[in-house]
Amino acid sequence: MARKNGREIHGWLIVDKPAGVGSTDVVGKVRWALDAKKAGHAGTLDPDATGVLAIALGEATKTVPILTNALKAYDFTVNWGAETSTDDASGQVVKTSDVRPDADAIRAVLGEFIGDIMQVPPAVSAVKVDGARAYDLAREGEVVELAARPLWVESLELLSTTEHSAELRMVCGKGGYVRSIARDLGRALGCLGHVDHLRRIWSGPFEAEQGISFDRIDRANQAEIEAALLPLQSALADLPEMQATEIGETRILNGNPGQVLGHAEFGSEVWVSRNGRALCIGRYMSGEVQPSRVFNL
């Protein structure tokens, strides 16, 4: 999301998103508050979800794919006994059940949802179907059969239970829908279920505790917001860092392979800096890095 006018601001702002606000609305408010030329986010949160929403500003938007592919952690509550049209509490109840699972029963099926799994997204989701968003088609009353998609689930842990609900924590890769996990858990247990509360507690290197409150995002608080900005390279913690030579820096900034110090696995993705300045993301090729994204800082 960019515009012709606005300030050149580069870095990451972590927002602790409240329920009831859309992710794009948060991006828009941050860009307005900072009068920033360019901004985007690294992973949508459902409007009713809370927690980490990482906002990239300026050249940091070039690192969004890195964070999008990073692991993310969610705490969520599943209410048993009902399946809804949206797979969360905002939807209409479409099926009910009197079955209620105990903790042992829940733990017994969690293994089915760990590792490489196939997941069908919720009918009300941002998945595109023939160029249209699934949630738009759902609002128009169209019944859409969404195809199952692969998802890596690092872990799925039961935190606590009550008679009618369970609190869980999931760590997963790109494209995970917690609402689908809740729905499919309910079906596997024969009791049906939907998400009641959902919070993203971390995303890659960013944690909810780092997040600025959405209520503080205002032009009157511009200095406070700028003080909360994290450097562009904060999102690159999972990549090896290479140091460019003086000549290598010049070549890399012109989009050419540049000499670096140190060693990494041939062909691996790395990021390059010199004197504390991030230069690029690229591929290590025997003493040089071929840049794929150059930072104009």
Tab-separated table of C-alpha atoms in Angstrom:
chain	number	residue	atom	x	y	z
A	1	MET	CA	0.000	0.000	0.000
A	2	ALA	CA	1.836	3.090	-1.261
A	3	ARG	CA	1.025	6.643	-2.256
A	4	LYS	CA	2.861	9.441	-4.062
A	5	ASN	CA	2.969	11.768	-1.085
A	6	GLY	CA	4.092	11.024	2.446
A	7	ARG	CA	7.262	10.668	4.465
A	8	GLU	CA	9.953	8.098	3.773
A	9	ILE	CA	9.858	6.033	6.973
A	10	HIS	CA	11.516	2.625	7.170
A	11	GLY	CA	11.108	-0.065	9.798
A	12	TRP	CA	8.609	-2.246	11.613
A	13	LEU	CA	5.826	-1.250	13.976
A	14	ILE	CA	4.304	-4.025	16.069
A	15	VAL	CA	0.685	-3.328	16.923
A	16	ASP	CA	-1.299	-5.225	19.541
A	17	LYS	CA	-4.472	-5.404	17.480
A	18	PRO	CA	-7.758	-5.285	19.385
A	19	ALA	CA	-10.873	-7.248	18.459
A	20	GLY	CA	-13.298	-5.565	16.098
A	21	VAL	CA	-10.702	-3.948	13.820
A	22	GLY	CA	-9.579	-5.246	10.427
A	23	SER	CA	-5.897	-5.687	9.604
A	24	THR	CA	-6.036	-3.300	6.628
A	25	ASP	CA	-7.709	-0.707	8.862
A	26	VAL	CA	-4.735	-0.912	11.239
A	27	VAL	CA	-2.301	-0.431	8.351
A	28	GLY	CA	-4.263	2.581	7.130
A	29	LYS	CA	-4.308	4.202	10.541
A	30	VAL	CA	-0.571	3.665	11.065
A	31	ARG	CA	0.219	5.152	7.675
A	32	TRP	CA	-2.045	8.146	8.417
A	33	ALA	CA	-0.626	8.694	11.913
A	34	LEU	CA	2.960	8.692	10.636
A	35	ASP	CA	2.162	10.316	7.277
A	36	ALA	CA	4.102	7.385	5.825
A	37	LYS	CA	4.483	6.944	2.085
A	38	LYS	CA	4.349	3.153	2.107
A	39	ALA	CA	3.032	0.539	4.555
A	40	GLY	CA	1.797	-3.047	4.629
A	41	HIS	CA	1.305	-5.930	7.047
A	42	ALA	CA	2.854	-9.386	7.286
A	43	GLY	CA	-0.110	-11.680	7.871
A	44	THR	CA	-3.815	-10.940	8.249
A	45	LEU	CA	-5.552	-11.337	11.586
A	46	ASP	CA	-9.297	-11.990	11.646
A	47	PRO	CA	-11.268	-8.890	12.721
A	48	ASP	CA	-12.297	-10.593	15.984
A	49	ALA	CA	-8.740	-11.767	16.747
A	50	THR	CA	-6.219	-9.856	18.853
A	51	GLY	CA	-2.448	-9.757	19.151
A	52	VAL	CA	0.606	-9.281	16.964
A	53	LEU	CA	0.067	-7.416	13.723
A	54	ALA	CA	3.450	-6.506	12.245
A	55	ILE	CA	3.322	-3.365	10.093
A	56	ALA	CA	6.137	-2.810	7.594
A	57	LEU	CA	6.979	0.746	6.596
A	58	GLY	CA	8.949	1.909	3.564
A	59	GLU	CA	11.808	-0.397	2.579
A	60	ALA	CA	10.797	-2.847	5.312
A	61	THR	CA	7.942	-3.917	3.018
A	62	LYS	CA	10.614	-5.774	1.007
A	63	THR	CA	11.089	-8.083	4.008
A	64	VAL	CA	7.384	-8.935	4.356
A	65	PRO	CA	7.719	-12.300	2.542
A	66	ILE	CA	10.352	-13.378	5.070
A	67	LEU	CA	8.040	-12.713	8.009
A	68	THR	CA	5.003	-14.126	6.210
A	69	ASN	CA	6.830	-17.453	5.910
A	70	ALA	CA	7.964	-17.453	9.566
A	71	LEU	CA	6.335	-19.534	12.299
A	72	LYS	CA	3.524	-17.912	14.271
A	73	ALA	CA	1.929	-18.800	17.620
A	74	TYR	CA	-1.719	-18.517	18.616
A	75	ASP	CA	-3.608	-18.958	21.867
A	76	PHE	CA	-7.257	-19.754	21.269
A	77	THR	CA	-10.398	-21.014	22.955
A	78	VAL	CA	-12.669	-23.568	21.307
A	79	ASN	CA	-16.285	-23.753	22.411
A	80	TRP	CA	-17.709	-27.251	22.055
A	81	GLY	CA	-21.202	-28.239	21.007
A	82	ALA	CA	-21.775	-26.048	17.971
A	83	GLU	CA	-20.398	-25.496	14.478
A	84	THR	CA	-20.948	-22.075	12.918
A	85	SER	CA	-21.045	-20.635	9.412
A	86	THR	CA	-17.778	-18.765	10.014
A	87	ASP	CA	-16.111	-21.315	12.337
A	88	ASP	CA	-16.029	-18.667	15.072
A	89	ALA	CA	-18.474	-17.050	17.473
A	90	SER	CA	-19.503	-14.350	14.989
A	91	GLY	CA	-21.282	-16.795	12.689
A	92	GLN	CA	-24.664	-18.478	12.761
A	93	VAL	CA	-24.931	-21.885	14.404
A	94	VAL	CA	-25.401	-24.513	11.684
A	95	LYS	CA	-25.002	-27.759	13.685
A	96	THR	CA	-25.129	-28.693	17.369
A	97	SER	CA	-24.044	-31.615	19.537
A	98	ASP	CA	-24.566	-32.669	23.163
A	99	VAL	CA	-21.189	-34.445	23.280
A	100	ARG	CA	-18.494	-32.852	25.474
A	101	PRO	CA	-14.906	-34.174	25.367
A	102	ASP	CA	-12.668	-34.449	28.414
A	103	ALA	CA	-8.975	-33.528	28.465
A	104	ASP	CA	-7.811	-37.068	27.706
A	105	ALA	CA	-10.031	-37.272	24.628
A	106	ILE	CA	-8.748	-33.936	23.357
A	107	ARG	CA	-5.094	-34.867	23.854
A	108	ALA	CA	-5.690	-38.170	22.062
A	109	VAL	CA	-6.578	-36.442	18.765
A	110	LEU	CA	-4.111	-33.548	18.825
A	111	GLY	CA	-1.470	-35.630	17.058
A	112	GLU	CA	-3.667	-35.727	13.956
A	113	PHE	CA	-3.172	-31.967	13.622
A	114	ILE	CA	0.609	-31.792	14.056
A	115	GLY	CA	3.194	-31.910	11.269
A	116	ASP	CA	2.278	-31.672	7.586
A	117	ILE	CA	-1.503	-31.559	7.392
A	118	MET	CA	-4.133	-30.622	4.819
A	119	GLN	CA	-6.541	-27.918	5.904
A	120	VAL	CA	-9.744	-26.620	4.308
A	121	PRO	CA	-9.992	-22.851	4.943
A	122	PRO	CA	-13.178	-21.420	6.479
A	123	ALA	CA	-15.903	-20.514	4.004
A	124	VAL	CA	-15.587	-16.921	5.254
A	125	SER	CA	-11.913	-16.266	4.536
A	126	ALA	CA	-9.633	-14.228	2.278
A	127	VAL	CA	-8.930	-17.207	0.007
A	128	LYS	CA	-9.518	-16.318	-3.642
A	129	VAL	CA	-11.955	-18.319	-5.767
A	130	ASP	CA	-11.854	-17.422	-9.475
A	131	GLY	CA	-10.509	-13.993	-8.548
A	132	ALA	CA	-13.076	-13.269	-5.827
A	133	ARG	CA	-12.570	-13.462	-2.073
A	134	ALA	CA	-14.378	-16.348	-0.407
A	135	TYR	CA	-15.885	-14.012	2.215
A	136	ASP	CA	-17.446	-11.851	-0.521
A	137	LEU	CA	-18.998	-14.902	-2.168
A	138	ALA	CA	-20.281	-16.108	1.215
A	139	ARG	CA	-21.921	-12.733	1.901
A	140	GLU	CA	-23.694	-13.035	-1.467
A	141	GLY	CA	-25.082	-16.400	-0.378
A	142	GLU	CA	-22.959	-18.459	-2.740
A	143	VAL	CA	-21.870	-21.855	-1.415
A	144	VAL	CA	-18.208	-22.370	-2.247
A	145	GLU	CA	-16.253	-25.602	-1.890
A	146	LEU	CA	-12.719	-24.595	-0.936
A	147	ALA	CA	-9.874	-26.966	-1.690
A	148	ALA	CA	-7.700	-28.313	1.121
A	149	ARG	CA	-4.314	-26.624	1.432
A	150	PRO	CA	-1.076	-27.853	3.011
A	151	LEU	CA	-0.074	-26.451	6.409
A	152	TRP	CA	2.881	-27.112	8.676
A	153	VAL	CA	1.863	-27.286	12.352
A	154	GLU	CA	4.905	-27.204	14.599
A	155	SER	CA	2.946	-27.901	17.775
A	156	LEU	CA	-0.598	-27.999	19.145
A	157	GLU	CA	-0.892	-28.004	22.928
A	158	LEU	CA	-3.847	-28.236	25.279
A	159	LEU	CA	-3.525	-25.524	27.942
A	160	SER	CA	-6.727	-25.940	29.947
A	161	THR	CA	-10.280	-27.271	29.734
A	162	THR	CA	-13.749	-26.654	31.088
A	163	GLU	CA	-16.863	-28.710	30.513
A	164	HIS	CA	-17.803	-26.694	27.446
A	165	SER	CA	-14.486	-25.354	26.112
A	166	ALA	CA	-10.749	-25.836	25.769
A	167	GLU	CA	-7.861	-23.413	25.536
A	168	LEU	CA	-5.055	-24.389	23.167
A	169	ARG	CA	-1.811	-23.036	21.759
A	170	MET	CA	-0.736	-23.661	18.175
A	171	VAL	CA	2.543	-22.865	16.440
A	172	CYS	CA	2.256	-23.100	12.660
A	173	GLY	CA	3.631	-21.916	9.346
A	174	LYS	CA	2.237	-19.722	6.616
A	175	GLY	CA	-1.458	-19.819	5.782
A	176	GLY	CA	-2.807	-21.449	8.917
A	177	TYR	CA	-6.441	-20.905	9.891
A	178	VAL	CA	-7.059	-21.420	13.595
A	179	ARG	CA	-10.800	-21.436	12.897
A	180	SER	CA	-10.319	-24.499	10.685
A	181	ILE	CA	-8.341	-26.248	13.421
A	182	ALA	CA	-11.178	-25.589	15.889
A	183	ARG	CA	-13.795	-26.851	13.425
A	184	ASP	CA	-11.833	-29.981	12.548
A	185	LEU	CA	-11.017	-30.730	16.194
A	186	GLY	CA	-14.726	-30.606	16.961
A	187	ARG	CA	-15.485	-32.992	14.142
A	188	ALA	CA	-12.692	-35.390	15.139
A	189	LEU	CA	-14.039	-35.456	18.700
A	190	GLY	CA	-17.635	-35.862	17.541
A	191	CYS	CA	-18.737	-32.823	19.537
A	192	LEU	CA	-18.420	-29.978	16.977
A	193	GLY	CA	-16.661	-26.731	17.820
A	194	HIS	CA	-15.801	-23.161	16.894
A	195	VAL	CA	-13.309	-20.485	17.961
A	196	ASP	CA	-14.437	-18.170	20.732
A	197	HIS	CA	-11.247	-16.185	21.465
A	198	LEU	CA	-8.122	-15.974	19.316
A	199	ARG	CA	-4.847	-14.173	20.034
A	200	ARG	CA	-1.602	-14.208	18.048
A	201	ILE	CA	1.076	-14.153	20.729
A	202	TRP	CA	4.100	-14.012	18.434
A	203	SER	CA	4.990	-13.881	14.758
A	204	GLY	CA	8.555	-14.708	13.796
A	205	PRO	CA	10.771	-12.551	16.034
A	206	PHE	CA	7.935	-10.233	17.112
A	207	GLU	CA	5.934	-10.711	20.317
A	208	ALA	CA	2.666	-9.236	21.522
A	209	GLU	CA	4.432	-7.598	24.478
A	210	GLN	CA	6.315	-5.415	21.979
A	211	GLY	CA	3.092	-4.149	20.475
A	212	ILE	CA	1.866	-0.596	20.727
A	213	SER	CA	-1.785	-0.233	21.632
A	214	PHE	CA	-4.088	0.532	18.712
A	215	ASP	CA	-5.578	3.365	20.770
A	216	ARG	CA	-2.179	5.134	20.782
A	217	ILE	CA	-1.989	5.283	16.995
A	218	ASP	CA	-2.772	8.918	16.299
A	219	ARG	CA	-0.987	11.874	14.738
A	220	ALA	CA	-0.899	13.491	18.161
A	221	ASN	CA	1.289	10.573	19.311
A	222	GLN	CA	3.627	10.554	16.318
A	223	ALA	CA	6.804	10.831	18.409
A	224	GLU	CA	5.711	7.931	20.619
A	225	ILE	CA	4.969	5.772	17.582
A	226	GLU	CA	8.303	6.575	15.957
A	227	ALA	CA	10.076	5.643	19.191
A	228	ALA	CA	8.431	2.204	18.964
A	229	LEU	CA	9.712	1.551	15.426
A	230	LEU	CA	12.053	-1.414	15.020
A	231	PRO	CA	14.774	-1.500	12.349
A	232	LEU	CA	14.118	-3.152	9.009
A	233	GLN	CA	16.495	-6.014	9.817
A	234	SER	CA	14.418	-7.015	12.854
A	235	ALA	CA	12.395	-9.250	10.535
A	236	LEU	CA	15.528	-11.010	9.252
A	237	ALA	CA	16.516	-12.766	12.474
A	238	ASP	CA	16.048	-16.225	10.926
A	239	LEU	CA	18.431	-15.505	8.023
A	240	PRO	CA	22.238	-15.618	8.228
A	241	GLU	CA	23.832	-12.163	8.142
A	242	MET	CA	26.822	-11.526	5.859
A	243	GLN	CA	29.111	-8.489	5.904
A	244	ALA	CA	29.828	-6.815	2.566
A	245	THR	CA	33.244	-5.513	1.631
A	246	GLU	CA	33.517	-1.880	0.526
A	247	ILE	CA	33.519	-2.850	-3.147
A	248	GLY	CA	30.831	-5.450	-2.496
A	249	GLU	CA	28.563	-2.798	-0.989
A	250	THR	CA	28.746	-0.654	-4.135
A	251	ARG	CA	28.029	-3.581	-6.416
A	252	ILE	CA	25.128	-4.856	-4.311
A	253	LEU	CA	23.475	-1.431	-4.142
A	254	ASN	CA	23.588	-1.403	-7.957
A	255	GLY	CA	21.860	-4.793	-8.056
A	256	ASN	CA	24.983	-6.802	-8.920
A	257	PRO	CA	26.631	-9.733	-7.091
A	258	GLY	CA	28.873	-8.360	-4.364
A	259	GLN	CA	31.709	-9.759	-2.293
A	260	VAL	CA	30.952	-10.625	1.337
A	261	LEU	CA	32.940	-11.828	4.314
A	262	GLY	CA	32.161	-15.073	6.094
A	263	HIS	CA	30.572	-18.236	4.816
A	264	ALA	CA	27.101	-19.702	4.372
A	265	GLU	CA	25.693	-22.733	2.610
A	266	PHE	CA	25.875	-22.345	-1.165
A	267	GLY	CA	22.582	-21.038	-2.547
A	268	SER	CA	21.143	-20.227	0.874
A	269	GLU	CA	19.121	-17.069	1.435
A	270	VAL	CA	20.999	-14.485	3.499
A	271	TRP	CA	20.921	-10.797	4.239
A	272	VAL	CA	23.848	-8.446	3.837
A	273	SER	CA	24.914	-5.402	5.828
A	274	ARG	CA	27.853	-3.032	6.070
A	275	ASN	CA	28.640	-0.803	9.030
A	276	GLY	CA	25.225	-1.562	10.549
A	277	ARG	CA	23.269	-0.670	7.399
A	278	ALA	CA	21.088	-3.341	5.792
A	279	LEU	CA	21.911	-3.636	2.087
A	280	CYS	CA	19.925	-6.524	0.650
A	281	ILE	CA	18.443	-9.984	0.820
A	282	GLY	CA	19.970	-12.438	-1.617
A	283	ARG	CA	21.588	-15.808	-2.330
A	284	TYR	CA	25.086	-16.708	-1.176
A	285	MET	CA	27.215	-17.882	-4.117
A	286	SER	CA	30.811	-18.743	-3.139
A	287	GLY	CA	32.035	-15.528	-1.560
A	288	GLU	CA	29.443	-13.281	-3.186
A	289	VAL	CA	25.776	-12.561	-2.681
A	290	GLN	CA	23.400	-12.173	-5.606
A	291	PRO	CA	20.830	-9.637	-4.363
A	292	SER	CA	17.138	-10.343	-4.845
A	293	ARG	CA	15.849	-7.323	-2.904
A	294	VAL	CA	18.038	-4.242	-2.440
A	295	PHE	CA	17.231	-1.786	0.350
A	296	ASN	CA	17.309	1.889	-0.593
A	297	LEU	CA	18.019	3.347	2.831
